[in-house]
XYZ file of C-alpha atoms in Angstrom:
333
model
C 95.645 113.169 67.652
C 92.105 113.294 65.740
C 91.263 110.899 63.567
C 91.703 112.652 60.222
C 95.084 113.342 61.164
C 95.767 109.460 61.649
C 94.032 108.641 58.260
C 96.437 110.940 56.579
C 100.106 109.166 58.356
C 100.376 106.262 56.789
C 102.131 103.476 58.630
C 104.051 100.377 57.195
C 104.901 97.255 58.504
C 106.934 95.260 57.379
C 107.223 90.961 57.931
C 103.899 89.353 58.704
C 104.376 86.775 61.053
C 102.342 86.046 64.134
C 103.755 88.988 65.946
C 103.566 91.872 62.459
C 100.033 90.752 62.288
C 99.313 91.271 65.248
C 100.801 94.944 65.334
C 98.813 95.318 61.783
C 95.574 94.900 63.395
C 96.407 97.109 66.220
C 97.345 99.766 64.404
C 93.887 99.299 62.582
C 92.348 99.596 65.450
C 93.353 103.203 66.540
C 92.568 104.429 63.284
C 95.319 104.435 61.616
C 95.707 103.810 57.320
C 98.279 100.566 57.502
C 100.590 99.255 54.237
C 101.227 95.392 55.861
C 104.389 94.259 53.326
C 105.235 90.660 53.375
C 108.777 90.266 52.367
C 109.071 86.601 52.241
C 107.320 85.115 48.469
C 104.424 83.035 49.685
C 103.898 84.575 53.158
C 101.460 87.418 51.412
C 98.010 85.520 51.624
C 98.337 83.029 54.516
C 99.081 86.853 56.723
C 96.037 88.302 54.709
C 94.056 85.506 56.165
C 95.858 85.539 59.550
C 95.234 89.287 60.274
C 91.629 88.581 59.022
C 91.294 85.970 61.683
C 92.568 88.933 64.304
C 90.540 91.543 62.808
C 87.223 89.353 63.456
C 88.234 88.582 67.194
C 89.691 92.301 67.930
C 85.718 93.039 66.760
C 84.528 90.442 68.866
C 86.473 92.332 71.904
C 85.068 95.602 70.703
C 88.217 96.720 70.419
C 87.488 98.187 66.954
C 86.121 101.616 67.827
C 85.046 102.163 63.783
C 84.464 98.613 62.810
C 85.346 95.690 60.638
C 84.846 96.972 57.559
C 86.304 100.318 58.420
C 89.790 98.779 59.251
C 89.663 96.330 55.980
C 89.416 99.758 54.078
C 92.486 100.980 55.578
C 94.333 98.549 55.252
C 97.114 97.227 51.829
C 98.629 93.932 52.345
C 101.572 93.992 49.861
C 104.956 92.268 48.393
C 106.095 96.016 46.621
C 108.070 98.000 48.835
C 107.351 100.842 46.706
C 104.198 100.878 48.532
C 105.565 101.783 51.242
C 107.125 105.306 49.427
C 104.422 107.145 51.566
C 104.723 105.717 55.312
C 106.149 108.183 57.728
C 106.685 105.521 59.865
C 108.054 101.667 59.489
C 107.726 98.856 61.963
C 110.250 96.017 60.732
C 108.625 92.793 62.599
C 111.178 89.803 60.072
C 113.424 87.402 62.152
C 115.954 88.028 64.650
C 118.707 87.577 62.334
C 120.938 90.590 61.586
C 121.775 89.894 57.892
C 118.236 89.704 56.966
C 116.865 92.414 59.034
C 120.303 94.533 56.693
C 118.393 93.177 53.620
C 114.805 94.511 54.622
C 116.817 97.697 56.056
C 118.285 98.581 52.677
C 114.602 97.774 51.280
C 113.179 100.065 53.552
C 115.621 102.910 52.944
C 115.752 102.961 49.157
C 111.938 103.941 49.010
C 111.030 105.569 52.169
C 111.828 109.636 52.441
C 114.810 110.681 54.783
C 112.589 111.822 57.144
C 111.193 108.846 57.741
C 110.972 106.696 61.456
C 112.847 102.936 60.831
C 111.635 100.973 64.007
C 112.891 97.059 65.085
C 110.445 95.171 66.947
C 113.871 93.036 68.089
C 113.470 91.801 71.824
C 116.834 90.146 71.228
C 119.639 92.338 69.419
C 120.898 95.805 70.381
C 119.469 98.427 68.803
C 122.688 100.438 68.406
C 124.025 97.718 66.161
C 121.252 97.400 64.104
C 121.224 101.066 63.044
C 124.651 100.774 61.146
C 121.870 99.027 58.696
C 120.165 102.170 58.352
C 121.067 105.557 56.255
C 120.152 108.828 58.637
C 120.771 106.533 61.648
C 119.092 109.310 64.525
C 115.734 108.030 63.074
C 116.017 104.578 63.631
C 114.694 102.926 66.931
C 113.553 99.793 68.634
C 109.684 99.495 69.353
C 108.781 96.368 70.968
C 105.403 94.790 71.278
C 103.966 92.642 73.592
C 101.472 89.437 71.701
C 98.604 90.200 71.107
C 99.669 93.479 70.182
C 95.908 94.645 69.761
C 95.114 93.383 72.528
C 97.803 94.713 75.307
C 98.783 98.285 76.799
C 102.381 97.473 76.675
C 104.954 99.159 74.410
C 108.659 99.679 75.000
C 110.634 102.186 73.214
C 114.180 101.940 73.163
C 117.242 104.307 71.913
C 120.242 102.988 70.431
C 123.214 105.403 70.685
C 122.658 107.419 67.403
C 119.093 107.897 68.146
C 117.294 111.675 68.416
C 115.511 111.857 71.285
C 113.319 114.133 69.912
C 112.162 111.289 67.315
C 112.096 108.961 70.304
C 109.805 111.705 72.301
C 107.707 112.075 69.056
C 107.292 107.857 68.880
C 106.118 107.784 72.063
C 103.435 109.847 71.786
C 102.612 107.611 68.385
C 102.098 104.993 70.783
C 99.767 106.973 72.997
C 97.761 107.376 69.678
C 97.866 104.004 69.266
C 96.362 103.058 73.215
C 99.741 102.178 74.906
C 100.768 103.062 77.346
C 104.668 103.194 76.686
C 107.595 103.327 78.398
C 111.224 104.846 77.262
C 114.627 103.441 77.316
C 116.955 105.970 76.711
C 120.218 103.865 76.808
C 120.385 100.850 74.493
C 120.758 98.190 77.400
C 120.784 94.435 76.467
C 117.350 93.053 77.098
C 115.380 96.222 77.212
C 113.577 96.741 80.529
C 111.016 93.860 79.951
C 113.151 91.040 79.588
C 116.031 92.090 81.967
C 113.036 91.738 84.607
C 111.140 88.434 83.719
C 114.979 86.495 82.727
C 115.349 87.403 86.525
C 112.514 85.707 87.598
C 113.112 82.858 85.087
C 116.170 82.208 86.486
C 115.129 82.658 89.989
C 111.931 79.926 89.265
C 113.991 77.436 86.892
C 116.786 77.183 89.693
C 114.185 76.534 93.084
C 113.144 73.585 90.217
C 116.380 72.032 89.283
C 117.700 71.776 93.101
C 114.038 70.087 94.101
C 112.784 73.476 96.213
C 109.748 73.745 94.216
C 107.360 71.793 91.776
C 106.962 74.004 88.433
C 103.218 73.470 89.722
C 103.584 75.470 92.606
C 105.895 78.183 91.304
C 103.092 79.282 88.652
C 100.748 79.026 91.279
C 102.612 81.254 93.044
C 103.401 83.820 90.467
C 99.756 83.627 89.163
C 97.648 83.786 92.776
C 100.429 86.655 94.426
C 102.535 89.172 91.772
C 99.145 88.582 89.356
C 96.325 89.298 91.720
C 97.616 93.184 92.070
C 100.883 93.541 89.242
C 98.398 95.040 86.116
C 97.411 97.311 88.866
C 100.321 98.936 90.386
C 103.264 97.287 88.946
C 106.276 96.765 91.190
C 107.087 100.273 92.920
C 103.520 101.005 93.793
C 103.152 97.792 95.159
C 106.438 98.980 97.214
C 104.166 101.805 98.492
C 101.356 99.757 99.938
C 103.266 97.471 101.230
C 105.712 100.192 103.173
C 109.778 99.701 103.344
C 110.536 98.629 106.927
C 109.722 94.582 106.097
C 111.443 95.239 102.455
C 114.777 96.221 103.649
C 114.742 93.262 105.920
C 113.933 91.155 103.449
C 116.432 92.626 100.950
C 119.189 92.205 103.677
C 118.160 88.484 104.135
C 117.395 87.443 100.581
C 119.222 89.391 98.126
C 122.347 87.461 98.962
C 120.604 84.035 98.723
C 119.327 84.565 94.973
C 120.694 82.480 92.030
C 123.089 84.704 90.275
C 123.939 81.612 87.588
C 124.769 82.980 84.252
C 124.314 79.159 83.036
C 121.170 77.623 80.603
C 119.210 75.609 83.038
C 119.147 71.753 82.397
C 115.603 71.607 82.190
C 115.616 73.973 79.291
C 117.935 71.932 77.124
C 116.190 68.958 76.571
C 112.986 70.790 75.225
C 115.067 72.802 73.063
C 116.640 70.024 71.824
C 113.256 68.022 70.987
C 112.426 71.091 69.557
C 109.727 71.571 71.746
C 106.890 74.542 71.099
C 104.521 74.473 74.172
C 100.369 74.158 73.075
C 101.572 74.620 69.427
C 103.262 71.148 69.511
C 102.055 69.134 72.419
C 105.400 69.246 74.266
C 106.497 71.809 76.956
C 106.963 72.403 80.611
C 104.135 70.911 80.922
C 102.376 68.280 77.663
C 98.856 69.042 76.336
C 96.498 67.243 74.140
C 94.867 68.684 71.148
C 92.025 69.562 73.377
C 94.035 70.989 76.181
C 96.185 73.213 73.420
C 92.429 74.394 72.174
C 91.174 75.051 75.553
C 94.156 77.083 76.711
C 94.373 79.102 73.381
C 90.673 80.267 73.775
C 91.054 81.332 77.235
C 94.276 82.680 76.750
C 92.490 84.945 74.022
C 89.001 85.372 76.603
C 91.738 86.827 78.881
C 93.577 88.991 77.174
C 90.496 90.681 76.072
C 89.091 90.939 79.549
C 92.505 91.989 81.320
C 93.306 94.503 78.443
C 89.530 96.412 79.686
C 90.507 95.957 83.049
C 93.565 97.698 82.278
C 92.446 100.557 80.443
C 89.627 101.317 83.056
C 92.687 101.376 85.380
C 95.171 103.459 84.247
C 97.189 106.496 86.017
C 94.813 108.539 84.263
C 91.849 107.266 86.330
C 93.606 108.066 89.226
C 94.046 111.080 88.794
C 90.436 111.689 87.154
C 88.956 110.206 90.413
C 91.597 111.861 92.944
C 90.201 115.400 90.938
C 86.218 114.628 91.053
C 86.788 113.609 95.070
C 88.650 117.217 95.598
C 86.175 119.032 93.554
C 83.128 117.072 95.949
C 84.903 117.430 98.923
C 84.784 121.864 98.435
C 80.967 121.680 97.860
């Protein structure tokens, strides 16, 4: 999609929390004219300031092809949902609760066009029962982000039952537009594909903790130093390949029947619930931090994501087969 077109589809989204920001700025970055609307009274400027703050570091990452300024011109940070009248597309981003996401729904649809795409950013609720929310319900569909959403490849698309796959097809090549690289659900399965895979390995990690296994230490040091050396790479099925099947169906045999299958909350995440716990933002996790720990693991969370996100995009399946084409083409000379 050139550049002009992008200019000329105006996209809105709508709640600007840490996550809508986020998506604001990314769809600044890929060129894209962006209506931010904050729907709760008083959220307005601290987001204008917020997405500033991600603007300035997505620039820092030179991740803004066009520039600061550039994006800051495309961009209408708004309480009016009549300026959204114009959006062919609309990325709701407000709480996971479904009687306010029906109250930004009925927003939405009383000043947005029939024709226009109604997407939830919801990790947590089913699609298909958030589009009784929405008149013309084919055109409604859940497009989840990954934070930072400027800063990440990931995007997962999923249908709920009403949903036109041909508005599905047509969203996922809006995400190619925007640099994702996205995947489809087609069935509107609790958990989407993202989630159903890491609660497995949440469970899996919490349990070898609560019966004394494993230190929480060592099961991050696992994860990080084994699945992270080589997972942006391949991913899992890939990995399968190199590896080769012989040792995997042994180990599937062997294992398989041996992994927690609890449908439980593990103890040790009650207590941190309870407290109220929120990680680096409060001191109190897993694991406690200091101020200066907090500081020192947001910036190099943030020097990581921008170096992993260019490691990923020189990596892609496109590379592959860019370089598997120039090696045939110097192999007939």
């Amino acid at each position: 999609m050139k550049m002009n077109d992008r200019l000329n589809r105006q996209i809105a989204v709508v709640g600007l929390g840490l996550m809508g920001s986020s998506i604001v700025v990314s769809l600044l970055a890929s060129g894209y004219r962006v209506v931010a609307l904050a729907p709760i009274p008083g959220e307005k400027n601290p987001a204008i300031q917020h997405i500033v703050t991600l603007l300035r570091h997505a620039d820092k990452a030179n991740l803004l092809p066009k520039g600061l300024d550039y994006c800051v011109h495309n961009l209408t940070v708004t309480e009016d949902y009549r300026e959204i009248r114009d959006c062919t597309f609309v990325q709701e981003c407000v709480i996971e609760d479904m009687e306010i996401k029906n109250k930004v729904y009925h927003q939405i649809t009383n000043h947005v066009s029939q024709e226009t795409v109604i997407a939830s950013n919801t990790s947590a609720i089913p699609i298909s029962d958030l589009q009784q929310f929405v008149s013309n319900p084919s055109r409604f569909i859940g497009v989840h982000w990954a934070e930072p959403a400027y800063m990440t490849r990931f995007l997962e698309v999923t249908c709920g039952m009403k949903t036109d796959l041909d508005i599905a097809k047509r969203v996922m090549d809006l995400g190619k537009s925007w640099g994702k690289e996205p995947t489809l659900l087609r069935k509107d399965i609790r958990g989407f594909i993202t989630n159903r895979l890491m609660y497995a390995v949440y469970r899996e990690a919490l349990t070898l903790i609560e019966n004394g296994d494993a230190t929480m230490e060592d099961a991050d040091k696992v994860f990080r130093y084994d699945v992270g050396s080589w997972i942006t790479l391949m991913g899992i099925f890939r990995r399968m390949d190199f590896m080769g099947f012989a040792d995997y169906i042994d180990s599937f045999e062997s294992i398989l029947p041996k992994l927690s299958n609890r449908t439980d909350v593990p103890d040790l995440m009650r207590p941190l619930v309870v407290e109220r716990a929120r990680g680096i933002h409060s001191g109190k996790g897993f694991y406690d931090y200091n101020e200066k720990q907090a500081k020192a693991w947001e910036e190099a969370f943030a020097q990581f994501n921008k170096e992993i996100y260019h490691l990923a995009t020189r990596y892609t399946e496109k590379y592959i087969r860019e370089k598997t084409y120039n090696e045939q083409k110097l192999s007939k000379i």
